[in-house]
């Protein structure tokens, strides 16, 4: 039954909102203990006034007629604050909000402004998806669990510089191609994916617990000179304007090193301190030279593919296999290849159509080239097998 039939609703209850009257019935509660659900409400605007704290969730979803929502006094949501699936919602006004366990703003194609005037300083998980907002104001947390920014085609700038630690995932994917993402104080994260960025600034990043990947970005240079450790796989793929990579302090990669189809990247360098790769090294492109000067331990296999006729496969094989740098059984190096002859590198086709087919080889080649043309699970299984077998052999 709608709570609007009551003069006042107790401040400890779950409320299903059918109209403005249901919100008015709890406006005497500065602290509301329970969940507030607004679902498929056929009114143009709603206001939650009086309430400063909600101990549970505030969920606003699927109301096709809703154009504006405001909560002028709301400071804290101890649970999840979700605003999702509103095709004409133009305004979400949260002027006092400073804290929420989780915040989701998703599938809001008419929402043009995302603002937190009092400063959003405490948030564990945040997801911004499919809005018209060009940026976000008042975003100031120092530590988070996860952050996702995706499919915001009008987004041009995001200031992530307040965040110093990300305990989980950072996904910045498929937003506007002019997006500049600044995370100048971010020192550590668990894993990350960056796609379709014009500029990425992470000068303080020193540690990545698991995987990190860069796909289809517009920037010409990838500089991560403060980074010392990647616990998982590093993937750099399909960045058509990339000409330079710089990882001056990176000493260890705990998974694979995969660099594929970066058409303007002519030299594999920028890794002067990289000494250990616990997975596989998998590279393909048009690179002409290769510089990994202190690399001494590759626990998995190694595969190199290039269109250049100048690439010194024999010299590299002598170093990598002859000096027992590559411990895995898989080894191949092929030069003078056409693009159609190259097999996708590990992770190269993650989330995008497979545009590179075929597994034939021509030109200068050494060793046996594994057929990895079926990207995705096959690649992942091959990598996992190689790493697993290597560690087993080392432990015996």
PDB file of N, CA and C in Angstrom, residues 55-154:
ATOM      1  N   UNK A  55      19.962   4.924   5.532  1.00  0.00           N
ATOM      2  CA  UNK A  55      20.828   3.822   5.976  1.00  0.00           C
ATOM      3  C   UNK A  55      20.902   2.698   4.956  1.00  0.00           C
ATOM      4  N   UNK A  56      19.914   2.621   4.088  1.00  0.00           N
ATOM      5  CA  UNK A  56      19.878   1.570   3.080  1.00  0.00           C
ATOM      6  C   UNK A  56      20.147   2.107   1.690  1.00  0.00           C
ATOM      7  N   UNK A  57      19.364   1.641   0.713  1.00  0.00           N
ATOM      8  CA  UNK A  57      19.540   2.032  -0.687  1.00  0.00           C
ATOM      9  C   UNK A  57      18.510   3.084  -1.091  1.00  0.00           C
ATOM     10  N   UNK A  58      18.912   3.911  -2.040  1.00  0.00           N
ATOM     11  CA  UNK A  58      17.988   4.805  -2.737  1.00  0.00           C
ATOM     12  C   UNK A  58      18.062   4.437  -4.208  1.00  0.00           C
ATOM     13  N   UNK A  59      16.983   3.864  -4.729  1.00  0.00           N
ATOM     14  CA  UNK A  59      16.961   3.366  -6.102  1.00  0.00           C
ATOM     15  C   UNK A  59      15.860   4.081  -6.875  1.00  0.00           C
ATOM     16  N   UNK A  60      16.244   4.679  -7.992  1.00  0.00           N
ATOM     17  CA  UNK A  60      15.307   5.386  -8.861  1.00  0.00           C
ATOM     18  C   UNK A  60      15.486   4.799 -10.252  1.00  0.00           C
ATOM     19  N   UNK A  61      14.510   4.054 -10.733  1.00  0.00           N
ATOM     20  CA  UNK A  61      14.723   3.332 -11.981  1.00  0.00           C
ATOM     21  C   UNK A  61      13.450   3.230 -12.817  1.00  0.00           C
ATOM     22  N   UNK A  62      13.643   3.225 -14.123  1.00  0.00           N
ATOM     23  CA  UNK A  62      12.603   2.846 -15.066  1.00  0.00           C
ATOM     24  C   UNK A  62      11.370   3.711 -15.102  1.00  0.00           C
ATOM     25  N   UNK A  63      11.491   4.997 -14.753  1.00  0.00           N
ATOM     26  CA  UNK A  63      10.325   5.880 -14.797  1.00  0.00           C
ATOM     27  C   UNK A  63      10.393   6.713 -16.075  1.00  0.00           C
ATOM     28  N   UNK A  64       9.653   6.320 -17.070  1.00  0.00           N
ATOM     29  CA  UNK A  64       9.789   6.917 -18.404  1.00  0.00           C
ATOM     30  C   UNK A  64       9.298   8.355 -18.476  1.00  0.00           C
ATOM     31  N   UNK A  65       8.486   8.802 -17.506  1.00  0.00           N
ATOM     32  CA  UNK A  65       7.963  10.169 -17.516  1.00  0.00           C
ATOM     33  C   UNK A  65       8.789  11.122 -16.657  1.00  0.00           C
ATOM     34  N   UNK A  66       9.712  10.617 -15.887  1.00  0.00           N
ATOM     35  CA  UNK A  66      10.456  11.443 -14.936  1.00  0.00           C
ATOM     36  C   UNK A  66      11.497  12.304 -15.655  1.00  0.00           C
ATOM     37  N   UNK A  67      11.426  13.636 -15.409  1.00  0.00           N
ATOM     38  CA  UNK A  67      12.372  14.569 -16.031  1.00  0.00           C
ATOM     39  C   UNK A  67      13.328  15.192 -15.021  1.00  0.00           C
ATOM     40  N   UNK A  68      12.947  15.197 -13.722  1.00  0.00           N
ATOM     41  CA  UNK A  68      13.806  15.823 -12.718  1.00  0.00           C
ATOM     42  C   UNK A  68      13.624  15.146 -11.366  1.00  0.00           C
ATOM     43  N   UNK A  69      14.760  14.945 -10.679  1.00  0.00           N
ATOM     44  CA  UNK A  69      14.740  14.429  -9.306  1.00  0.00           C
ATOM     45  C   UNK A  69      15.702  15.261  -8.474  1.00  0.00           C
ATOM     46  N   UNK A  70      15.262  15.603  -7.258  1.00  0.00           N
ATOM     47  CA  UNK A  70      16.139  16.345  -6.359  1.00  0.00           C
ATOM     48  C   UNK A  70      16.024  15.813  -4.936  1.00  0.00           C
ATOM     49  N   UNK A  71      17.135  15.910  -4.201  1.00  0.00           N
ATOM     50  CA  UNK A  71      17.194  15.561  -2.782  1.00  0.00           C
ATOM     51  C   UNK A  71      18.069  16.624  -2.122  1.00  0.00           C
ATOM     52  N   UNK A  72      17.505  17.803  -1.845  1.00  0.00           N
ATOM     53  CA  UNK A  72      18.310  18.967  -1.473  1.00  0.00           C
ATOM     54  C   UNK A  72      19.086  18.848  -0.172  1.00  0.00           C
ATOM     55  N   UNK A  73      18.610  18.030   0.779  1.00  0.00           N
ATOM     56  CA  UNK A  73      19.317  17.907   2.055  1.00  0.00           C
ATOM     57  C   UNK A  73      20.089  16.593   2.196  1.00  0.00           C
ATOM     58  N   UNK A  74      20.007  15.712   1.236  1.00  0.00           N
ATOM     59  CA  UNK A  74      20.591  14.376   1.378  1.00  0.00           C
ATOM     60  C   UNK A  74      22.116  14.442   1.348  1.00  0.00           C
ATOM     61  N   UNK A  75      22.746  14.030   2.472  1.00  0.00           N
ATOM     62  CA  UNK A  75      24.200  14.052   2.591  1.00  0.00           C
ATOM     63  C   UNK A  75      24.828  12.671   2.443  1.00  0.00           C
ATOM     64  N   UNK A  76      24.116  11.640   2.952  1.00  0.00           N
ATOM     65  CA  UNK A  76      24.727  10.317   3.050  1.00  0.00           C
ATOM     66  C   UNK A  76      23.743   9.228   2.655  1.00  0.00           C
ATOM     67  N   UNK A  77      24.226   8.293   1.831  1.00  0.00           N
ATOM     68  CA  UNK A  77      23.486   7.062   1.540  1.00  0.00           C
ATOM     69  C   UNK A  77      24.414   5.914   1.916  1.00  0.00           C
ATOM     70  N   UNK A  78      24.074   5.208   2.978  1.00  0.00           N
ATOM     71  CA  UNK A  78      24.949   4.140   3.467  1.00  0.00           C
ATOM     72  C   UNK A  78      24.954   2.928   2.542  1.00  0.00           C
ATOM     73  N   UNK A  79      23.917   2.779   1.759  1.00  0.00           N
ATOM     74  CA  UNK A  79      23.849   1.697   0.788  1.00  0.00           C
ATOM     75  C   UNK A  79      24.140   2.199  -0.616  1.00  0.00           C
ATOM     76  N   UNK A  80      23.380   1.706  -1.588  1.00  0.00           N
ATOM     77  CA  UNK A  80      23.576   2.065  -2.994  1.00  0.00           C
ATOM     78  C   UNK A  80      22.630   3.193  -3.402  1.00  0.00           C
ATOM     79  N   UNK A  81      23.175   4.143  -4.126  1.00  0.00           N
ATOM     80  CA  UNK A  81      22.356   5.180  -4.755  1.00  0.00           C
ATOM     81  C   UNK A  81      22.387   4.908  -6.253  1.00  0.00           C
ATOM     82  N   UNK A  82      21.236   4.510  -6.791  1.00  0.00           N
ATOM     83  CA  UNK A  82      21.166   4.125  -8.199  1.00  0.00           C
ATOM     84  C   UNK A  82      20.091   4.928  -8.916  1.00  0.00           C
ATOM     85  N   UNK A  83      20.492   5.557 -10.011  1.00  0.00           N
ATOM     86  CA  UNK A  83      19.550   6.229 -10.902  1.00  0.00           C
ATOM     87  C   UNK A  83      19.775   5.628 -12.283  1.00  0.00           C
ATOM     88  N   UNK A  84      18.836   4.818 -12.746  1.00  0.00           N
ATOM     89  CA  UNK A  84      19.058   4.056 -13.973  1.00  0.00           C
ATOM     90  C   UNK A  84      17.807   3.988 -14.837  1.00  0.00           C
ATOM     91  N   UNK A  85      18.026   3.906 -16.137  1.00  0.00           N
ATOM     92  CA  UNK A  85      16.977   3.634 -17.120  1.00  0.00           C
ATOM     93  C   UNK A  85      15.864   4.685 -17.127  1.00  0.00           C
ATOM     94  N   UNK A  86      16.276   5.928 -17.393  1.00  0.00           N
ATOM     95  CA  UNK A  86      15.318   7.024 -17.547  1.00  0.00           C
ATOM     96  C   UNK A  86      15.644   7.742 -18.855  1.00  0.00           C
ATOM     97  N   UNK A  87      14.809   7.616 -19.837  1.00  0.00           N
ATOM     98  CA  UNK A  87      15.152   8.121 -21.170  1.00  0.00           C
ATOM     99  C   UNK A  87      15.028   9.632 -21.298  1.00  0.00           C
ATOM    100  N   UNK A  88      14.223  10.295 -20.441  1.00  0.00           N
ATOM    101  CA  UNK A  88      14.059  11.746 -20.565  1.00  0.00           C
ATOM    102  C   UNK A  88      14.500  12.489 -19.304  1.00  0.00           C
ATOM    103  N   UNK A  89      15.110  11.824 -18.363  1.00  0.00           N
ATOM    104  CA  UNK A  89      15.560  12.477 -17.130  1.00  0.00           C
ATOM    105  C   UNK A  89      16.684  13.465 -17.442  1.00  0.00           C
ATOM    106  N   UNK A  90      16.424  14.752 -17.201  1.00  0.00           N
ATOM    107  CA  UNK A  90      17.375  15.808 -17.540  1.00  0.00           C
ATOM    108  C   UNK A  90      18.149  16.322 -16.340  1.00  0.00           C
ATOM    109  N   UNK A  91      17.613  16.121 -15.134  1.00  0.00           N
ATOM    110  CA  UNK A  91      18.220  16.743 -13.958  1.00  0.00           C
ATOM    111  C   UNK A  91      18.202  15.799 -12.767  1.00  0.00           C
ATOM    112  N   UNK A  92      19.367  15.584 -12.175  1.00  0.00           N
ATOM    113  CA  UNK A  92      19.503  14.885 -10.897  1.00  0.00           C
ATOM    114  C   UNK A  92      20.238  15.850  -9.978  1.00  0.00           C
ATOM    115  N   UNK A  93      19.514  16.416  -9.014  1.00  0.00           N
ATOM    116  CA  UNK A  93      20.060  17.474  -8.163  1.00  0.00           C
ATOM    117  C   UNK A  93      20.349  16.916  -6.771  1.00  0.00           C
ATOM    118  N   UNK A  94      21.644  16.795  -6.453  1.00  0.00           N
ATOM    119  CA  UNK A  94      22.084  16.265  -5.161  1.00  0.00           C
ATOM    120  C   UNK A  94      23.098  17.244  -4.554  1.00  0.00           C
ATOM    121  N   UNK A  95      22.672  18.444  -4.195  1.00  0.00           N
ATOM    122  CA  UNK A  95      23.614  19.493  -3.794  1.00  0.00           C
ATOM    123  C   UNK A  95      24.354  19.232  -2.495  1.00  0.00           C
ATOM    124  N   UNK A  96      23.806  18.381  -1.609  1.00  0.00           N
ATOM    125  CA  UNK A  96      24.432  18.141  -0.306  1.00  0.00           C
ATOM    126  C   UNK A  96      25.168  16.808  -0.224  1.00  0.00           C
ATOM    127  N   UNK A  97      25.071  15.982  -1.255  1.00  0.00           N
ATOM    128  CA  UNK A  97      25.612  14.622  -1.175  1.00  0.00           C
ATOM    129  C   UNK A  97      27.135  14.624  -1.044  1.00  0.00           C
ATOM    130  N   UNK A  98      27.626  13.916  -0.003  1.00  0.00           N
ATOM    131  CA  UNK A  98      29.061  13.788   0.227  1.00  0.00           C
ATOM    132  C   UNK A  98      29.512  12.340   0.353  1.00  0.00           C
ATOM    133  N   UNK A  99      28.558  11.423   0.595  1.00  0.00           N
ATOM    134  CA  UNK A  99      28.954  10.042   0.876  1.00  0.00           C
ATOM    135  C   UNK A  99      27.905   9.056   0.376  1.00  0.00           C
ATOM    136  N   UNK A 100      28.376   7.962  -0.227  1.00  0.00           N
ATOM    137  CA  UNK A 100      27.522   6.832  -0.600  1.00  0.00           C
ATOM    138  C   UNK A 100      28.404   5.600  -0.712  1.00  0.00           C
ATOM    139  N   UNK A 101      27.848   4.462  -0.369  1.00  0.00           N
ATOM    140  CA  UNK A 101      28.622   3.227  -0.541  1.00  0.00           C
ATOM    141  C   UNK A 101      28.851   2.955  -2.018  1.00  0.00           C
ATOM    142  N   UNK A 102      27.797   3.109  -2.794  1.00  0.00           N
ATOM    143  CA  UNK A 102      27.898   2.934  -4.237  1.00  0.00           C
ATOM    144  C   UNK A 102      27.031   3.948  -4.951  1.00  0.00           C
ATOM    145  N   UNK A 103      27.479   4.397  -6.112  1.00  0.00           N
ATOM    146  CA  UNK A 103      26.704   5.351  -6.904  1.00  0.00           C
ATOM    147  C   UNK A 103      26.697   4.904  -8.354  1.00  0.00           C
ATOM    148  N   UNK A 104      25.497   4.736  -8.898  1.00  0.00           N
ATOM    149  CA  UNK A 104      25.334   4.364 -10.299  1.00  0.00           C
ATOM    150  C   UNK A 104      24.423   5.365 -10.990  1.00  0.00           C
ATOM    151  N   UNK A 105      24.926   5.955 -12.052  1.00  0.00           N
ATOM    152  CA  UNK A 105      24.123   6.788 -12.947  1.00  0.00           C
ATOM    153  C   UNK A 105      24.258   6.159 -14.323  1.00  0.00           C
ATOM    154  N   UNK A 106      23.218   5.469 -14.780  1.00  0.00           N
ATOM    155  CA  UNK A 106      23.358   4.666 -15.991  1.00  0.00           C
ATOM    156  C   UNK A 106      22.109   4.723 -16.858  1.00  0.00           C
ATOM    157  N   UNK A 107      22.350   4.737 -18.149  1.00  0.00           N
ATOM    158  CA  UNK A 107      21.305   4.795 -19.175  1.00  0.00           C
ATOM    159  C   UNK A 107      20.402   5.994 -18.911  1.00  0.00           C
ATOM    160  N   UNK A 108      21.048   7.153 -18.957  1.00  0.00           N
ATOM    161  CA  UNK A 108      20.383   8.444 -18.754  1.00  0.00           C
ATOM    162  C   UNK A 108      20.762   9.352 -19.926  1.00  0.00           C
ATOM    163  N   UNK A 109      20.272   9.063 -21.116  1.00  0.00           N
ATOM    164  CA  UNK A 109      20.750   9.746 -22.324  1.00  0.00           C
ATOM    165  C   UNK A 109      20.415  11.230 -22.398  1.00  0.00           C
ATOM    166  N   UNK A 110      19.535  11.738 -21.512  1.00  0.00           N
ATOM    167  CA  UNK A 110      19.188  13.164 -21.520  1.00  0.00           C
ATOM    168  C   UNK A 110      19.882  13.941 -20.399  1.00  0.00           C
ATOM    169  N   UNK A 111      20.623  13.264 -19.544  1.00  0.00           N
ATOM    170  CA  UNK A 111      21.263  13.919 -18.396  1.00  0.00           C
ATOM    171  C   UNK A 111      22.525  14.659 -18.838  1.00  0.00           C
ATOM    172  N   UNK A 112      22.499  15.995 -18.740  1.00  0.00           N
ATOM    173  CA  UNK A 112      23.592  16.815 -19.258  1.00  0.00           C
ATOM    174  C   UNK A 112      24.541  17.330 -18.185  1.00  0.00           C
ATOM    175  N   UNK A 113      24.156  17.263 -16.912  1.00  0.00           N
ATOM    176  CA  UNK A 113      25.029  17.738 -15.840  1.00  0.00           C
ATOM    177  C   UNK A 113      25.081  16.722 -14.710  1.00  0.00           C
ATOM    178  N   UNK A 114      26.310  16.452 -14.242  1.00  0.00           N
ATOM    179  CA  UNK A 114      26.512  15.626 -13.056  1.00  0.00           C
ATOM    180  C   UNK A 114      27.364  16.454 -12.109  1.00  0.00           C
ATOM    181  N   UNK A 115      26.744  16.898 -11.008  1.00  0.00           N
ATOM    182  CA  UNK A 115      27.410  17.817 -10.099  1.00  0.00           C
ATOM    183  C   UNK A 115      27.204  17.406  -8.651  1.00  0.00           C
ATOM    184  N   UNK A 116      28.246  17.602  -7.857  1.00  0.00           N
ATOM    185  CA  UNK A 116      28.189  17.375  -6.416  1.00  0.00           C
ATOM    186  C   UNK A 116      28.762  18.624  -5.739  1.00  0.00           C
ATOM    187  N   UNK A 117      27.946  19.673  -5.569  1.00  0.00           N
ATOM    188  CA  UNK A 117      28.443  20.960  -5.079  1.00  0.00           C
ATOM    189  C   UNK A 117      29.102  20.903  -3.707  1.00  0.00           C
ATOM    190  N   UNK A 118      28.658  19.994  -2.830  1.00  0.00           N
ATOM    191  CA  UNK A 118      29.267  19.883  -1.503  1.00  0.00           C
ATOM    192  C   UNK A 118      30.526  19.035  -1.503  1.00  0.00           C
ATOM    193  N   UNK A 119      30.798  18.375  -2.617  1.00  0.00           N
ATOM    194  CA  UNK A 119      31.990  17.537  -2.745  1.00  0.00           C
ATOM    195  C   UNK A 119      31.716  16.095  -2.354  1.00  0.00           C
ATOM    196  N   UNK A 120      31.737  15.200  -3.334  1.00  0.00           N
ATOM    197  CA  UNK A 120      31.575  13.770  -3.071  1.00  0.00           C
ATOM    198  C   UNK A 120      32.933  13.233  -2.633  1.00  0.00           C
ATOM    199  N   UNK A 121      33.089  13.004  -1.323  1.00  0.00           N
ATOM    200  CA  UNK A 121      34.405  12.677  -0.771  1.00  0.00           C
ATOM    201  C   UNK A 121      34.549  11.229  -0.323  1.00  0.00           C
ATOM    202  N   UNK A 122      33.434  10.529  -0.152  1.00  0.00           N
ATOM    203  CA  UNK A 122      33.513   9.144   0.312  1.00  0.00           C
ATOM    204  C   UNK A 122      32.594   8.280  -0.538  1.00  0.00           C
ATOM    205  N   UNK A 123      33.187   7.427  -1.359  1.00  0.00           N
ATOM    206  CA  UNK A 123      32.433   6.552  -2.261  1.00  0.00           C
ATOM    207  C   UNK A 123      33.256   5.310  -2.524  1.00  0.00           C
ATOM    208  N   UNK A 124      32.660   4.135  -2.386  1.00  0.00           N
ATOM    209  CA  UNK A 124      33.394   2.890  -2.631  1.00  0.00           C
ATOM    210  C   UNK A 124      33.399   2.520  -4.114  1.00  0.00           C
ATOM    211  N   UNK A 125      32.215   2.461  -4.700  1.00  0.00           N
ATOM    212  CA  UNK A 125      32.084   2.026  -6.089  1.00  0.00           C
ATOM    213  C   UNK A 125      31.229   3.030  -6.852  1.00  0.00           C
ATOM    214  N   UNK A 126      31.688   3.367  -8.058  1.00  0.00           N
ATOM    215  CA  UNK A 126      30.965   4.360  -8.848  1.00  0.00           C
ATOM    216  C   UNK A 126      30.938   3.943 -10.305  1.00  0.00           C
ATOM    217  N   UNK A 127      29.779   4.115 -10.926  1.00  0.00           N
ATOM    218  CA  UNK A 127      29.598   3.756 -12.332  1.00  0.00           C
ATOM    219  C   UNK A 127      28.802   4.847 -13.032  1.00  0.00           C
ATOM    220  N   UNK A 128      29.392   5.428 -14.058  1.00  0.00           N
ATOM    221  CA  UNK A 128      28.728   6.441 -14.871  1.00  0.00           C
ATOM    222  C   UNK A 128      28.650   5.893 -16.290  1.00  0.00           C
ATOM    223  N   UNK A 129      27.433   5.682 -16.790  1.00  0.00           N
ATOM    224  CA  UNK A 129      27.265   5.030 -18.093  1.00  0.00           C
ATOM    225  C   UNK A 129      26.147   5.681 -18.893  1.00  0.00           C
ATOM    226  N   UNK A 130      26.435   5.989 -20.155  1.00  0.00           N
ATOM    227  CA  UNK A 130      25.439   6.455 -21.111  1.00  0.00           C
ATOM    228  C   UNK A 130      24.703   7.704 -20.616  1.00  0.00           C
ATOM    229  N   UNK A 131      25.451   8.800 -20.482  1.00  0.00           N
ATOM    230  CA  UNK A 131      24.864  10.101 -20.175  1.00  0.00           C
ATOM    231  C   UNK A 131      25.314  11.103 -21.243  1.00  0.00           C
ATOM    232  N   UNK A 132      24.763  12.320 -21.181  1.00  0.00           N
ATOM    233  CA  UNK A 132      25.185  13.391 -22.090  1.00  0.00           C
ATOM    234  C   UNK A 132      26.159  14.355 -21.415  1.00  0.00           C
ATOM    235  N   UNK A 133      26.565  14.062 -20.210  1.00  0.00           N
ATOM    236  CA  UNK A 133      27.401  14.988 -19.443  1.00  0.00           C
ATOM    237  C   UNK A 133      28.793  15.128 -20.057  1.00  0.00           C
ATOM    238  N   UNK A 134      29.303  16.365 -20.209  1.00  0.00           N
ATOM    239  CA  UNK A 134      30.658  16.566 -20.727  1.00  0.00           C
ATOM    240  C   UNK A 134      31.734  16.399 -19.672  1.00  0.00           C
ATOM    241  N   UNK A 135      31.327  16.366 -18.395  1.00  0.00           N
ATOM    242  CA  UNK A 135      32.273  16.205 -17.293  1.00  0.00           C
ATOM    243  C   UNK A 135      31.506  16.010 -16.003  1.00  0.00           C
ATOM    244  N   UNK A 136      32.234  15.875 -14.895  1.00  0.00           N
ATOM    245  CA  UNK A 136      31.621  15.703 -13.584  1.00  0.00           C
ATOM    246  C   UNK A 136      32.290  16.669 -12.619  1.00  0.00           C
ATOM    247  N   UNK A 137      31.487  17.436 -11.893  1.00  0.00           N
ATOM    248  CA  UNK A 137      32.006  18.414 -10.941  1.00  0.00           C
ATOM    249  C   UNK A 137      31.807  17.929  -9.511  1.00  0.00           C
ATOM    250  N   UNK A 138      32.778  18.232  -8.642  1.00  0.00           N
ATOM    251  CA  UNK A 138      32.651  17.918  -7.226  1.00  0.00           C
ATOM    252  C   UNK A 138      33.009  16.494  -6.858  1.00  0.00           C
ATOM    253  N   UNK A 139      33.802  15.834  -7.690  1.00  0.00           N
ATOM    254  CA  UNK A 139      34.226  14.451  -7.430  1.00  0.00           C
ATOM    255  C   UNK A 139      35.570  14.502  -6.698  1.00  0.00           C
ATOM    256  N   UNK A 140      35.580  14.133  -5.362  1.00  0.00           N
ATOM    257  CA  UNK A 140      36.791  14.340  -4.567  1.00  0.00           C
ATOM    258  C   UNK A 140      37.176  13.190  -3.633  1.00  0.00           C
ATOM    259  N   UNK A 141      36.870  11.939  -3.902  1.00  0.00           N
ATOM    260  CA  UNK A 141      37.307  10.872  -2.987  1.00  0.00           C
ATOM    261  C   UNK A 141      38.807  10.618  -3.098  1.00  0.00           C
ATOM    262  N   UNK A 142      39.416  10.116  -2.010  1.00  0.00           N
ATOM    263  CA  UNK A 142      40.837   9.782  -2.030  1.00  0.00           C
ATOM    264  C   UNK A 142      41.072   8.293  -2.243  1.00  0.00           C
ATOM    265  N   UNK A 143      40.121   7.465  -1.818  1.00  0.00           N
ATOM    266  CA  UNK A 143      40.265   6.017  -1.957  1.00  0.00           C
ATOM    267  C   UNK A 143      38.941   5.432  -2.431  1.00  0.00           C
ATOM    268  N   UNK A 144      39.021   4.467  -3.356  1.00  0.00           N
ATOM    269  CA  UNK A 144      37.824   3.820  -3.878  1.00  0.00           C
ATOM    270  C   UNK A 144      38.083   2.334  -4.069  1.00  0.00           C
ATOM    271  N   UNK A 145      37.001   1.602  -4.245  1.00  0.00           N
ATOM    272  CA  UNK A 145      37.124   0.195  -4.608  1.00  0.00           C
ATOM    273  C   UNK A 145      37.126   0.042  -6.122  1.00  0.00           C
ATOM    274  N   UNK A 146      36.153   0.649  -6.805  1.00  0.00           N
ATOM    275  CA  UNK A 146      36.093   0.518  -8.262  1.00  0.00           C
ATOM    276  C   UNK A 146      35.458   1.753  -8.887  1.00  0.00           C
ATOM    277  N   UNK A 147      35.809   1.977 -10.153  1.00  0.00           N
ATOM    278  CA  UNK A 147      35.256   3.110 -10.894  1.00  0.00           C
ATOM    279  C   UNK A 147      35.114   2.720 -12.353  1.00  0.00           C
ATOM    280  N   UNK A 148      33.931   2.971 -12.919  1.00  0.00           N
ATOM    281  CA  UNK A 148      33.668   2.677 -14.325  1.00  0.00           C
ATOM    282  C   UNK A 148      33.066   3.900 -14.996  1.00  0.00           C
ATOM    283  N   UNK A 149      33.666   4.285 -16.107  1.00  0.00           N
ATOM    284  CA  UNK A 149      33.178   5.398 -16.921  1.00  0.00           C
ATOM    285  C   UNK A 149      33.071   4.882 -18.349  1.00  0.00           C
ATOM    286  N   UNK A 150      31.839   4.714 -18.845  1.00  0.00           N
ATOM    287  CA  UNK A 150      31.687   4.071 -20.143  1.00  0.00           C
ATOM    288  C   UNK A 150      30.495   4.621 -20.925  1.00  0.00           C
ATOM    289  N   UNK A 151      30.669   4.712 -22.233  1.00  0.00           N
ATOM    290  CA  UNK A 151      29.604   5.095 -23.166  1.00  0.00           C
ATOM    291  C   UNK A 151      29.009   6.475 -22.891  1.00  0.00           C
ATOM    292  N   UNK A 152      29.850   7.388 -22.426  1.00  0.00           N
ATOM    293  CA  UNK A 152      29.443   8.781 -22.273  1.00  0.00           C
ATOM    294  C   UNK A 152      30.029   9.558 -23.454  1.00  0.00           C
ATOM    295  N   UNK A 153      29.291   9.608 -24.537  1.00  0.00           N
ATOM    296  CA  UNK A 153      29.833  10.093 -25.805  1.00  0.00           C
ATOM    297  C   UNK A 153      30.142  11.583 -25.826  1.00  0.00           C
ATOM    298  N   UNK A 154      29.605  12.334 -24.868  1.00  0.00           N
ATOM    299  CA  UNK A 154      29.854  13.771 -24.814  1.00  0.00           C
ATOM    300  C   UNK A 154      30.919  14.129 -23.776  1.00  0.00           C
TER     301      UNK A 154
END
